[in-house]
């Protein structure tokens, strides 16, 4: 069985981004980029399924600029067998990515696609669900546990108020939550090996997908700043402030 | 122009998040209808009909809609979608699960987690963990939207008198099956809707120590929250997590105890009205957003604070 794992190159989660002064976007020139943390969890899960013998091949996919190759190499250093880059310099929104992935699913015929639940740049949380809809496959989002058996996948999901467990018929879509696993550190030998793995490049045009953005971003602005707070000396002063100044207790 | 709001519920009780989504729908303008898809959910439909500003409630009642499976609920929404210009979901775990499925089937972009309505086609939403606010315009025929509940004040739960119309339920997709649910039991207010939230971080040190927050939360009538560090370390359950990838809260009072204040945590609570931080590290980033900061050992300060309230 083959697993497809889409990965996204995003601004590193430790970077606090700044809005550009002309409000056209955030400034990501010369900012450290990394694999989206939820996607690392997705690659790790696919690799563990392979190590258990439940999966024969793991294919990592990324959509975007040429530098996404680095993200794919990282996925291959974790354990993906090969990579596919859908290369374009155009802005890609979740619906477009879902359509590109559908085209690759048609080509690669995986039984399972594991995605991150959201990318930490656009915070959309859409792509996995959209891909499931386009393929008419079942979905299990926000997974904290995944088990493959007998042509089915059983997934425990993190929902408001607790956990729920679903069983999906394969082929299926799973999106990862934080507690699904702890991604392994990539080792130097594995980084070297990843350089030799196969990495194919296609374009949206070759896949026959119209990837034009549907939403127009009119502007990007700073969130309203909080006014500077104060430090109080002790508990009595804090209680006094809460009672008499903020009037919240 | 008519807006459809998808109700969040557990088949017995309409969830508060629905009322925030109705408020966002009211800002868009036009009539507001609510869809209740569930099993034996007549009581939920009646509650939705009583909400202020709701013109009509659609009730789809069938066993295959009992557990909110994305495949079935999305199909139910699509069955009526052609009557609507806007389809709104609360940005809860279930809303986020179903909405993109609906959008993709309609071949439209989805607008996630809106916090403001500028016009019927232009909305504000946070990106990069809330470090930037994007204003986006949709040219799609139908706008599929999830609503950040803390961005809109809930409409009144009473005062409306909408009619409830039963509609045919869609057939079971047969693609997925519900197996079980583990609900964390709690007598405290629901985290997302609480007026006061007391949150603990790695500074608490253990699940046992986390209990030090109980009396303080009891005193304040507060919900308990946690940082990702505390959840990952097993000090608190997953569904307490406040942050970019957990719950987004905006209570009147947020008390952060032993939380350093990473970007990802701030994304979930920086719209709180008053923020109090208790931390022994005077350099902790949490003090950058706190209205009142107290530098000290939480194991002394928290009991003292509980006693003083």
Coordinates of N, CA and C in Angstrom, one line a residue, chain A residues 11 13-17 19 26 28 38 41 93 95 99 117-127 129-134 136-142 144 154 156-169 177-179 214-224 226-236 238-239 241-243 245-249, chain B residues 8 67 69-71 92-94 96-98 100-101 103-105 107-113 122 125-140 174-184 195 220 228 231-232 238-239 241 244-247 252-253 263-264 270-276 278 282 287 289-295 301 304-305 308-309:
Chain A
X11 N 7.1 29.7 7.1 CA 8.0 30.4 8.0 C 8.1 29.6 9.3
X13 N 8.3 28.1 12.9 CA 7.2 28.5 13.9 C 7.8 29.4 15.0
X14 N 9.1 29.5 15.1 CA 9.7 30.4 16.2 C 9.8 31.8 15.7
X15 N 9.6 32.1 14.5 CA 9.8 33.4 13.9 C 8.5 34.2 14.2
X16 N 8.7 35.4 14.7 CA 7.5 36.3 14.8 C 7.5 37.2 13.6
X17 N 6.6 37.0 12.7 CA 6.6 37.7 11.5 C 6.1 39.2 11.7
X19 N 4.4 42.6 9.7 CA 3.6 43.0 8.5 C 4.4 44.1 7.8
X26 N 3.0 39.9 4.8 CA 4.0 39.9 5.8 C 5.4 39.7 5.2
X28 N 8.5 38.0 4.5 CA 9.1 36.7 4.7 C 10.4 36.6 3.9
X38 N 2.9 20.3 11.6 CA 1.9 19.3 11.5 C 2.3 18.3 10.4
X41 N 4.8 15.7 11.5 CA 4.0 14.7 12.2 C 3.4 13.7 11.2
X93 N -3.8 28.7 -3.0 CA -4.7 28.7 -1.9 C -5.2 27.2 -1.7
X95 N -7.8 25.4 -1.9 CA -8.6 24.7 -2.9 C -7.7 24.3 -4.1
X99 N -6.8 20.6 -5.4 CA -7.0 20.1 -6.8 C -5.7 19.5 -7.4
X117 N -3.0 19.1 10.0 CA -4.3 19.6 10.1 C -4.4 21.0 9.7
X118 N -3.3 21.8 9.8 CA -3.3 23.2 9.3 C -1.9 23.6 9.1
X119 N -1.7 24.6 8.2 CA -0.4 25.2 8.1 C -0.3 26.4 9.0
X120 N 0.8 26.6 9.6 CA 0.9 27.7 10.6 C 1.1 29.1 9.9
X121 N 1.1 29.2 8.6 CA 1.1 30.5 8.0 C -0.3 31.0 7.7
X122 N -1.1 30.3 6.9 CA -2.4 30.8 6.6 C -3.4 30.3 7.6
X123 N -3.1 29.4 8.5 CA -4.0 28.9 9.5 C -5.3 28.5 9.0
X124 N -5.4 28.0 7.7 CA -6.7 27.7 7.1 C -7.4 26.5 7.6
X125 N -6.6 25.4 7.7 CA -7.3 24.1 8.2 C -8.3 23.7 7.2
X126 N -8.0 23.5 5.9 CA -8.9 23.2 4.9 C -8.5 22.1 3.9
X127 N -7.2 22.0 3.6 CA -6.7 21.3 2.4 C -7.1 19.8 2.5
X129 N -9.6 18.3 4.2 CA -11.0 18.1 4.0 C -11.4 18.3 2.5
X130 N -10.8 19.3 1.9 CA -11.2 19.6 0.5 C -10.7 18.5 -0.4
X131 N -9.5 17.9 -0.1 CA -9.1 16.8 -1.0 C -10.0 15.6 -0.8
X132 N -10.4 15.4 0.4 CA -11.4 14.3 0.7 C -12.7 14.5 -0.1
X133 N -13.2 15.7 -0.1 CA -14.4 16.0 -0.8 C -14.2 15.8 -2.3
X134 N -13.1 16.3 -2.9 CA -12.9 16.2 -4.3 C -12.8 14.7 -4.8
X136 N -14.2 12.2 -3.0 CA -15.3 11.5 -2.4 C -14.7 10.4 -1.5
X137 N -13.7 10.7 -0.8 CA -13.1 9.7 0.1 C -13.6 10.1 1.5
X138 N -13.6 9.2 2.5 CA -13.9 9.6 3.9 C -12.7 10.3 4.5
X139 N -12.9 11.1 5.5 CA -11.9 11.8 6.2 C -11.9 11.6 7.7
X140 N -10.7 11.7 8.3 CA -10.6 11.7 9.8 C -9.6 12.8 10.1
X141 N -10.1 14.0 10.6 CA -9.3 15.1 10.8 C -8.8 15.1 12.3
X142 N -7.7 15.8 12.5 CA -7.2 16.1 13.9 C -6.9 14.8 14.6
X144 N -5.2 11.8 16.6 CA -4.2 11.6 17.6 C -3.8 10.1 17.7
X154 N -8.6 3.0 11.5 CA -9.3 3.5 12.7 C -8.5 4.6 13.3
X156 N -8.4 7.9 16.1 CA -8.9 8.7 17.2 C -8.7 10.1 16.9
X157 N -9.7 10.9 17.1 CA -9.7 12.4 16.8 C -9.8 13.2 18.0
X158 N -9.1 14.4 18.0 CA -9.2 15.3 19.1 C -10.3 16.3 18.7
X159 N -11.4 16.2 19.5 CA -12.5 17.1 19.3 C -12.8 18.0 20.5
X160 N -13.6 19.0 20.4 CA -14.0 19.8 21.5 C -14.6 18.9 22.6
X161 N -14.0 19.0 23.8 CA -14.6 18.2 24.9 C -14.0 16.8 25.1
X162 N -13.1 16.4 24.2 CA -12.5 15.0 24.4 C -12.0 14.4 23.1
X163 N -12.2 13.1 23.0 CA -11.7 12.3 21.9 C -12.9 11.5 21.3
X164 N -12.8 11.3 20.0 CA -13.8 10.4 19.4 C -13.0 9.5 18.4
X165 N -13.6 8.3 18.2 CA -12.9 7.3 17.3 C -13.8 7.0 16.2
X166 N -13.2 7.0 15.0 CA -14.0 6.7 13.7 C -13.3 5.5 13.0
X167 N -14.0 4.8 12.2 CA -13.4 3.8 11.3 C -13.8 4.3 9.9
X168 N -12.7 4.3 9.0 CA -13.0 4.8 7.6 C -12.6 3.6 6.7
X169 N -13.4 3.5 5.6 CA -13.0 2.6 4.5 C -11.9 3.2 3.8
X177 N -3.0 15.8 14.2 CA -3.0 16.8 15.3 C -1.6 16.6 16.0
X178 N -1.4 17.5 17.0 CA 0.0 17.6 17.6 C 0.4 16.3 18.3
X179 N -0.6 15.7 18.9 CA -0.2 14.6 19.8 C -0.2 13.2 19.1
X214 N -8.7 32.2 -5.6 CA -10.1 32.6 -5.6 C -10.3 33.8 -4.6
X215 N -9.6 33.8 -3.6 CA -9.7 34.9 -2.6 C -8.7 36.0 -2.9
X216 N -9.1 37.2 -2.9 CA -8.2 38.3 -3.1 C -7.9 38.9 -1.7
X217 N -6.6 39.1 -1.4 CA -6.2 39.7 -0.2 C -6.1 41.2 -0.4
X218 N -7.0 42.0 0.2 CA -7.0 43.4 0.0 C -5.9 44.1 0.8
X219 N -5.8 43.7 2.0 CA -4.6 44.2 2.8 C -4.3 43.3 4.0
X220 N -3.1 43.4 4.5 CA -2.7 42.7 5.7 C -2.2 43.7 6.7
X221 N -2.8 43.7 7.9 CA -2.5 44.8 8.8 C -2.0 44.2 10.1
X222 N -1.4 45.0 11.0 CA -1.0 44.6 12.3 C -2.3 44.4 13.2
X223 N -2.2 43.4 14.0 CA -3.4 43.3 15.0 C -3.3 44.4 15.9
X224 N -4.5 44.8 16.5 CA -4.5 45.9 17.4 C -3.5 45.6 18.6
X226 N -2.0 45.7 22.3 CA -2.5 45.9 23.7 C -1.7 47.0 24.3
X227 N -2.4 47.8 25.2 CA -1.7 48.8 25.9 C -0.8 48.2 26.9
X228 N 0.3 48.9 27.2 CA 1.3 48.3 28.1 C 0.7 48.1 29.5
X229 N 1.0 46.9 30.0 CA 0.5 46.6 31.4 C 1.5 47.0 32.4
X230 N 1.2 46.7 33.7 CA 2.1 47.0 34.8 C 2.4 45.8 35.6
X231 N 3.5 45.9 36.3 CA 3.8 44.8 37.3 C 3.4 45.2 38.6
X232 N 2.7 44.4 39.3 CA 2.3 44.7 40.7 C 3.3 44.1 41.7
X233 N 3.3 44.6 42.9 CA 4.3 44.2 43.9 C 3.9 42.9 44.6
X234 N 2.6 42.8 44.9 CA 2.2 41.6 45.7 C 0.8 41.2 45.4
X235 N 0.3 40.2 46.1 CA -1.0 39.7 45.8 C -2.1 40.7 46.2
X236 N -1.9 41.4 47.3 CA -2.8 42.5 47.8 C -3.0 43.5 46.7
X238 N -2.5 43.2 43.5 CA -3.1 42.5 42.3 C -4.6 42.5 42.6
X239 N -5.0 42.0 43.7 CA -6.5 41.9 44.0 C -7.1 43.3 44.0
X241 N -6.2 45.9 42.2 CA -6.3 46.3 40.8 C -7.5 45.6 40.1
X242 N -7.6 44.3 40.4 CA -8.7 43.5 39.7 C -10.0 44.0 40.2
X243 N -10.1 44.4 41.5 CA -11.4 44.7 42.0 C -11.8 46.2 41.6
X245 N -9.8 48.6 39.7 CA -9.4 49.2 38.4 C -10.0 48.5 37.2
X246 N -9.8 47.2 37.2 CA -10.3 46.4 36.0 C -11.8 46.0 36.3
X247 N -12.1 45.9 37.6 CA -13.5 45.5 37.9 C -13.9 44.2 37.3
X248 N -13.0 43.2 37.4 CA -13.4 41.9 36.8 C -13.6 40.8 37.8
X249 N -13.4 41.1 39.1 CA -13.7 40.1 40.1 C -14.7 40.7 41.2
Chain B
X8 N -24.2 24.0 15.9 CA -23.3 23.1 16.7 C -24.1 22.6 17.9
X67 N -23.8 11.5 14.9 CA -22.5 11.7 15.4 C -21.7 12.7 14.6
X69 N -20.7 12.9 11.5 CA -19.7 12.5 10.5 C -19.7 13.5 9.4
X70 N -18.5 13.8 9.0 CA -18.3 14.9 8.0 C -18.9 14.6 6.7
X71 N -18.8 13.3 6.3 CA -19.4 12.9 5.0 C -20.9 13.2 4.9
X92 N -15.4 25.7 15.3 CA -15.2 24.7 16.3 C -14.6 23.4 15.6
X93 N -14.3 22.4 16.4 CA -13.7 21.2 15.8 C -14.7 20.6 14.7
X94 N -16.0 20.6 15.0 CA -16.9 20.1 14.0 C -17.1 21.0 12.8
X96 N -14.9 23.1 11.6 CA -13.7 23.1 10.8 C -13.6 21.8 10.0
X97 N -14.2 20.7 10.6 CA -14.2 19.4 9.9 C -15.0 19.4 8.7
X98 N -16.2 20.0 8.8 CA -17.2 19.9 7.7 C -17.1 21.0 6.6
X100 N -14.8 22.8 5.0 CA -14.1 22.7 3.7 C -14.6 21.7 2.8
X101 N -15.2 20.7 3.3 CA -15.8 19.6 2.5 C -16.9 20.2 1.6
X103 N -17.3 23.4 0.9 CA -16.7 24.4 0.0 C -16.1 23.8 -1.3
X104 N -15.4 22.7 -1.1 CA -14.7 22.0 -2.2 C -15.8 21.4 -3.2
X105 N -16.9 20.9 -2.6 CA -17.9 20.3 -3.4 C -18.6 21.4 -4.2
X107 N -17.1 24.0 -5.2 CA -16.0 24.6 -6.0 C -15.8 26.1 -5.6
X108 N -15.8 26.4 -4.3 CA -15.5 27.7 -3.9 C -14.4 27.7 -2.8
X109 N -13.8 28.8 -2.7 CA -12.8 28.9 -1.6 C -13.5 29.0 -0.3
X110 N -12.9 28.6 0.8 CA -13.5 28.7 2.1 C -12.7 29.9 2.8
X111 N -13.4 30.7 3.6 CA -12.8 31.7 4.4 C -12.8 31.2 5.8
X112 N -11.6 31.0 6.4 CA -11.5 30.4 7.7 C -11.5 31.4 8.8
X113 N -12.2 31.1 9.9 CA -12.0 31.8 11.2 C -12.1 33.3 11.1
X122 N -16.5 40.7 1.9 CA -15.1 41.1 2.4 C -15.1 40.8 3.9
X125 N -9.6 38.1 8.7 CA -9.2 36.9 9.4 C -7.8 36.9 9.8
X126 N -7.4 36.3 11.0 CA -6.1 36.3 11.4 C -5.2 35.3 10.7
X127 N -4.0 35.6 10.4 CA -3.0 34.7 9.9 C -1.7 34.7 10.7
X128 N -0.9 33.7 10.5 CA 0.4 33.7 11.2 C 0.2 33.8 12.7
X129 N -0.6 32.8 13.2 CA -0.9 32.8 14.7 C -1.4 34.1 15.2
X130 N -2.1 34.8 14.4 CA -2.7 36.1 14.9 C -1.8 37.2 14.9
X131 N -0.6 37.1 14.3 CA 0.4 38.2 14.2 C 0.1 39.1 13.1
X132 N -0.9 38.8 12.2 CA -1.3 39.7 11.2 C -2.8 39.4 10.9
X133 N -3.5 40.5 10.5 CA -4.9 40.4 10.1 C -5.1 40.6 8.6
X134 N -5.6 39.6 7.9 CA -5.8 39.7 6.5 C -7.2 40.1 6.2
X135 N -7.4 41.1 5.3 CA -8.7 41.4 4.8 C -8.9 40.8 3.4
X136 N -9.8 39.9 3.3 CA -9.9 39.1 2.0 C -11.3 39.3 1.4
X137 N -11.3 39.3 0.1 CA -12.5 39.5 -0.7 C -12.8 38.2 -1.5
X138 N -14.0 37.7 -1.5 CA -14.3 36.5 -2.2 C -15.2 36.9 -3.4
X139 N -14.9 36.4 -4.6 CA -15.7 36.6 -5.8 C -16.6 35.4 -6.1
X140 N -16.5 34.4 -5.2 CA -17.3 33.2 -5.4 C -18.8 33.4 -5.2
X174 N -21.9 5.7 4.0 CA -21.3 4.4 4.2 C -19.8 4.4 4.2
X175 N -19.2 5.6 4.1 CA -17.7 5.7 4.0 C -17.1 5.6 5.3
X176 N -17.7 6.1 6.4 CA -17.1 6.1 7.7 C -18.1 5.7 8.7
X177 N -17.6 5.2 9.9 CA -18.5 4.7 10.9 C -18.0 5.3 12.3
X178 N -18.9 5.7 13.1 CA -18.6 6.2 14.4 C -18.4 5.1 15.3
X179 N -17.3 5.1 16.1 CA -17.0 4.0 17.0 C -17.3 4.3 18.4
X180 N -16.7 5.4 18.9 CA -16.8 5.7 20.3 C -16.4 7.2 20.6
X181 N -16.8 7.6 21.8 CA -16.5 9.0 22.2 C -16.1 9.0 23.7
X182 N -15.0 9.7 24.0 CA -14.6 9.8 25.4 C -14.7 11.3 25.7
X183 N -15.7 11.6 26.5 CA -15.9 13.0 26.8 C -15.2 13.3 28.2
X184 N -14.4 14.3 28.2 CA -13.8 14.7 29.5 C -14.9 15.3 30.4
X195 N -16.3 33.2 31.2 CA -16.1 34.6 31.5 C -14.7 34.8 32.1
X220 N -13.2 31.9 41.3 CA -13.5 32.8 40.2 C -14.7 32.3 39.3
X228 N 0.4 24.4 25.7 CA 0.7 23.2 25.0 C 1.8 22.4 25.8
X231 N 0.1 20.4 28.4 CA -0.7 19.3 27.9 C 0.3 18.2 27.4
X232 N 1.3 18.6 26.7 CA 2.3 17.6 26.2 C 2.9 16.8 27.3
X238 N -5.9 17.2 26.7 CA -5.7 17.9 25.4 C -6.7 19.0 25.2
X239 N -8.0 18.8 25.6 CA -9.0 19.7 25.2 C -8.9 21.0 26.1
X241 N -6.2 22.8 25.9 CA -5.1 23.6 25.3 C -5.6 24.9 24.7
X244 N -2.8 28.6 19.2 CA -3.1 28.6 17.8 C -3.7 27.3 17.3
X245 N -3.2 26.2 17.9 CA -3.7 24.9 17.5 C -4.7 24.3 18.5
X246 N -5.0 25.0 19.5 CA -6.0 24.5 20.5 C -7.2 25.4 20.5
X247 N -7.7 25.8 21.6 CA -8.9 26.7 21.6 C -8.5 28.1 21.6
X252 N -13.3 37.7 29.9 CA -13.2 39.0 30.6 C -11.8 39.0 31.4
X253 N -11.5 37.8 32.0 CA -10.3 37.8 32.7 C -9.5 36.5 32.4
X263 N 4.6 32.5 21.2 CA 3.7 33.0 20.1 C 2.4 32.2 20.0
X264 N 2.6 30.9 20.0 CA 1.5 29.9 19.7 C 0.5 30.0 20.8
X270 N -4.8 36.4 23.4 CA -4.4 37.8 23.5 C -5.6 38.8 23.3
X271 N -6.8 38.3 22.9 CA -7.9 39.1 22.8 C -8.8 39.2 24.1
X272 N -8.2 38.5 25.2 CA -8.9 38.6 26.5 C -8.9 40.0 27.0
X273 N -10.0 40.4 27.7 CA -10.1 41.8 28.1 C -9.0 42.1 29.1
X274 N -8.9 41.4 30.2 CA -7.8 41.6 31.2 C -7.0 40.4 31.3
X275 N -5.7 40.5 31.2 CA -4.8 39.4 31.3 C -3.9 39.6 32.6
X276 N -3.9 38.6 33.4 CA -3.0 38.6 34.6 C -2.0 37.5 34.4
X278 N 1.2 35.3 36.2 CA 2.0 35.0 37.4 C 3.1 34.1 37.0
X282 N 10.9 37.3 35.4 CA 10.5 38.6 35.1 C 10.6 38.9 33.6
X287 N 4.6 38.7 30.1 CA 4.5 40.0 30.7 C 4.3 41.1 29.7
X289 N 2.2 41.0 27.3 CA 0.7 41.2 26.9 C -0.1 41.3 28.2
X290 N 0.5 41.1 29.4 CA -0.3 41.1 30.6 C -0.7 42.5 31.0
X291 N -1.9 42.7 31.5 CA -2.3 44.0 32.0 C -1.7 44.1 33.4
X292 N -1.7 43.0 34.2 CA -1.2 43.0 35.5 C -0.3 41.8 35.6
X293 N 1.0 42.0 35.9 CA 1.9 41.0 36.1 C 2.4 40.9 37.5
X294 N 2.6 39.7 38.0 CA 3.1 39.5 39.3 C 4.3 38.5 39.2
X295 N 5.5 39.0 39.6 CA 6.7 38.1 39.5 C 6.8 37.4 40.9
X301 N 2.1 32.3 45.5 CA 1.1 33.3 45.0 C -0.3 32.8 44.8
X304 N -2.3 32.3 48.0 CA -2.4 33.6 48.6 C -3.5 34.3 47.9
X305 N -3.5 34.3 46.6 CA -4.5 35.0 45.7 C -5.9 34.4 46.0
X308 N -7.2 35.6 49.1 CA -7.5 37.1 49.2 C -8.8 37.4 48.4
X309 N -9.3 36.5 47.6 CA -10.4 36.8 46.7 C -11.8 36.6 47.5

